[in-house]
Amino acid sequence: HEEVNFDSGKSEIRAEENDKLDASYIQITAAVMTYGRFASVKLYIAGHTDTVGKNDANKTLSLNRARALGAWLKKRGLSIPIFYEGFGEGALLVGTADETDEVKNRRAEYIIAIDAPTMGPTAQQWKRL
């Protein structure tokens, strides 16, 4: 899937991201139809930020981005369980110095899985939407 990117400091999904999300929704539902017959699959959404702002604020912002993406997919009709978590600036796609505005880092990504994925050295507290 193509990652969904966000405006700096925002968690609202931009209108120009809707085509990406529509395509992703089709891919997700196809995967659920294929693999959901064999196991109880779930969607896990990870939100991220760039390095602009304080760590605590970025953690909250990334959580809100992941929740916004999950809400969009649920509203579109996705019926499998959706979980989300925010990683702040802890998993940069593009390595940058602190306070660097980088759109590729302001993203949400997701994975379809049976068990909760582990990302990084610390345990995640995946929240159910």
mmCIF file of C-alpha atoms in Angstrom:
data_model
loop_
_atom_site.group_PDB
_atom_site.id
_atom_site.type_symbol
_atom_site.label_atom_id
_atom_site.label_comp_id
_atom_site.label_asym_id
_atom_site.label_seq_id
_atom_site.Cartn_x
_atom_site.Cartn_y
_atom_site.Cartn_z
ATOM 1 C CA HIS A 1 0.000 0.000 0.000
ATOM 2 C CA GLU A 2 0.950 3.590 -0.326
ATOM 3 C CA GLU A 3 1.494 5.274 3.003
ATOM 4 C CA VAL A 4 -0.905 8.026 3.967
ATOM 5 C CA ASN A 5 0.884 11.317 4.678
ATOM 6 C CA PHE A 6 -0.293 14.170 6.865
ATOM 7 C CA ASP A 7 0.210 17.914 7.101
ATOM 8 C CA SER A 8 2.671 19.063 9.739
ATOM 9 C CA GLY A 9 1.109 18.997 13.207
ATOM 10 C CA LYS A 10 -2.204 17.591 11.902
ATOM 11 C CA SER A 11 -3.986 14.239 12.166
ATOM 12 C CA GLU A 12 -6.811 14.936 9.701
ATOM 13 C CA ILE A 13 -6.701 12.911 6.503
ATOM 14 C CA ARG A 14 -6.134 15.191 3.528
ATOM 15 C CA ALA A 15 -8.602 14.926 0.635
ATOM 16 C CA GLU A 16 -5.782 14.069 -1.779
ATOM 17 C CA GLU A 17 -5.077 10.916 0.254
ATOM 18 C CA ASN A 18 -8.549 9.435 -0.417
ATOM 19 C CA ASP A 19 -7.519 7.688 -3.660
ATOM 20 C CA LYS A 20 -4.683 5.931 -1.799
ATOM 21 C CA LEU A 21 -7.094 4.903 0.932
ATOM 22 C CA ASP A 22 -9.698 3.645 -1.524
ATOM 23 C CA ALA A 23 -7.042 1.486 -3.199
ATOM 24 C CA SER A 24 -5.819 0.249 0.177
ATOM 25 C CA TYR A 25 -9.371 -0.569 1.265
ATOM 26 C CA ILE A 26 -9.782 -2.763 -1.823
ATOM 27 C CA GLN A 27 -6.468 -4.520 -1.115
ATOM 28 C CA ILE A 28 -7.333 -5.055 2.549
ATOM 29 C CA THR A 29 -10.780 -6.478 1.823
ATOM 30 C CA ALA A 30 -9.294 -8.804 -0.818
ATOM 31 C CA ALA A 31 -6.716 -10.050 1.697
ATOM 32 C CA VAL A 32 -9.409 -10.537 4.338
ATOM 33 C CA MET A 33 -11.536 -12.540 1.896
ATOM 34 C CA THR A 34 -8.531 -14.707 1.012
ATOM 35 C CA TYR A 35 -6.972 -15.253 4.435
ATOM 36 C CA GLY A 36 -9.895 -14.575 6.748
ATOM 37 C CA ARG A 37 -11.249 -18.034 5.938
ATOM 38 C CA PHE A 38 -8.232 -19.607 7.640
ATOM 39 C CA ALA A 39 -7.612 -17.309 10.597
ATOM 40 C CA SER A 40 -9.004 -14.366 12.497
ATOM 41 C CA VAL A 41 -7.130 -11.488 10.867
ATOM 42 C CA LYS A 42 -6.845 -7.990 12.311
ATOM 43 C CA LEU A 43 -5.611 -4.650 11.029
ATOM 44 C CA TYR A 44 -2.825 -2.874 12.923
ATOM 45 C CA ILE A 45 -2.160 0.781 12.138
ATOM 46 C CA ALA A 46 1.039 2.582 13.127
ATOM 47 C CA GLY A 47 1.163 6.383 13.179
ATOM 48 C CA HIS A 48 4.373 8.393 12.874
ATOM 49 C CA THR A 49 5.607 11.992 12.899
ATOM 50 C CA ASP A 50 8.612 13.945 11.723
ATOM 51 C CA THR A 51 11.030 15.478 14.224
ATOM 52 C CA VAL A 52 9.288 18.863 14.491
ATOM 53 C CA GLY A 53 7.942 19.411 18.017
ATOM 54 C CA LYS A 54 8.374 17.789 21.406
ATOM 55 C CA ASN A 55 8.516 14.009 21.793
ATOM 56 C CA ASP A 56 5.394 13.763 23.994
ATOM 57 C CA ALA A 57 3.331 15.876 21.603
ATOM 58 C CA ASN A 58 4.559 13.819 18.643
ATOM 59 C CA LYS A 59 3.609 10.584 20.386
ATOM 60 C CA THR A 60 0.049 11.896 20.839
ATOM 61 C CA LEU A 61 -0.071 13.247 17.283
ATOM 62 C CA SER A 62 1.056 9.920 15.822
ATOM 63 C CA LEU A 63 -1.576 8.081 17.871
ATOM 64 C CA ASN A 64 -4.251 10.440 16.535
ATOM 65 C CA ARG A 65 -3.040 9.868 12.962
ATOM 66 C CA ALA A 66 -3.298 6.109 13.342
ATOM 67 C CA ARG A 67 -6.760 6.424 14.894
ATOM 68 C CA ALA A 68 -7.900 8.714 12.051
ATOM 69 C CA LEU A 69 -6.820 6.189 9.453
ATOM 70 C CA GLY A 70 -8.580 3.374 11.301
ATOM 71 C CA ALA A 71 -11.759 5.441 11.624
ATOM 72 C CA TRP A 72 -11.679 6.195 7.896
ATOM 73 C CA LEU A 73 -11.396 2.493 7.017
ATOM 74 C CA LYS A 74 -14.089 1.522 9.500
ATOM 75 C CA LYS A 75 -16.451 4.189 8.151
ATOM 76 C CA ARG A 76 -15.729 2.897 4.621
ATOM 77 C CA GLY A 77 -16.989 -0.516 5.770
ATOM 78 C CA LEU A 78 -14.012 -2.514 7.014
ATOM 79 C CA SER A 79 -15.421 -5.028 9.468
ATOM 80 C CA ILE A 80 -12.324 -6.752 10.887
ATOM 81 C CA PRO A 81 -10.919 -5.651 14.268
ATOM 82 C CA ILE A 82 -8.748 -2.541 13.957
ATOM 83 C CA PHE A 83 -5.949 -1.694 16.398
ATOM 84 C CA TYR A 84 -3.730 1.385 16.395
ATOM 85 C CA GLU A 85 -0.629 2.779 18.056
ATOM 86 C CA GLY A 86 1.501 5.912 17.768
ATOM 87 C CA PHE A 87 5.278 5.833 17.494
ATOM 88 C CA GLY A 88 5.963 9.561 17.377
ATOM 89 C CA GLU A 89 9.306 10.284 15.823
ATOM 90 C CA GLY A 90 10.743 6.951 16.978
ATOM 91 C CA ALA A 91 10.631 5.190 13.591
ATOM 92 C CA LEU A 92 11.624 7.718 10.953
ATOM 93 C CA LEU A 93 11.340 6.642 7.332
ATOM 94 C CA VAL A 94 13.837 9.339 6.369
ATOM 95 C CA GLY A 95 16.551 10.025 8.933
ATOM 96 C CA THR A 96 16.679 13.739 9.751
ATOM 97 C CA ALA A 97 18.027 16.091 12.359
ATOM 98 C CA ASP A 98 15.737 17.305 15.144
ATOM 99 C CA GLU A 99 13.116 19.911 14.136
ATOM 100 C CA THR A 100 13.224 18.857 10.456
ATOM 101 C CA ASP A 101 9.958 19.073 8.514
ATOM 102 C CA GLU A 102 9.871 15.864 6.410
ATOM 103 C CA VAL A 103 6.555 14.833 4.833
ATOM 104 C CA LYS A 104 7.659 11.209 4.326
ATOM 105 C CA ASN A 105 7.961 10.843 8.109
ATOM 106 C CA ARG A 106 4.448 12.226 8.741
ATOM 107 C CA ARG A 107 2.679 9.010 7.866
ATOM 108 C CA ALA A 108 0.524 6.109 8.931
ATOM 109 C CA GLU A 109 1.124 2.567 7.797
ATOM 110 C CA TYR A 110 -0.609 -0.682 8.494
ATOM 111 C CA ILE A 111 -0.332 -4.446 8.498
ATOM 112 C CA ILE A 112 -2.867 -7.248 8.375
ATOM 113 C CA ALA A 113 -1.913 -9.920 10.905
ATOM 114 C CA ILE A 114 -3.199 -12.633 13.178
ATOM 115 C CA ASP A 115 -1.110 -11.512 16.168
ATOM 116 C CA ALA A 116 -0.094 -8.020 17.200
ATOM 117 C CA PRO A 117 3.169 -7.032 15.522
ATOM 118 C CA THR A 118 6.142 -5.905 17.565
ATOM 119 C CA MET A 119 7.878 -2.813 16.295
ATOM 120 C CA GLY A 120 11.118 -1.786 17.927
ATOM 121 C CA PRO A 121 12.638 -2.740 21.252
ATOM 122 C CA THR A 122 9.668 -1.787 23.462
ATOM 123 C CA ALA A 123 6.279 -3.455 23.668
ATOM 124 C CA GLN A 124 3.382 -1.645 22.047
ATOM 125 C CA GLN A 125 0.052 -0.977 23.677
ATOM 126 C CA TRP A 126 -2.180 -1.527 20.645
ATOM 127 C CA LYS A 127 -5.587 0.097 21.221
ATOM 128 C CA ARG A 128 -8.761 -1.260 19.704
ATOM 129 C CA LEU A 129 -10.802 1.126 17.603
#
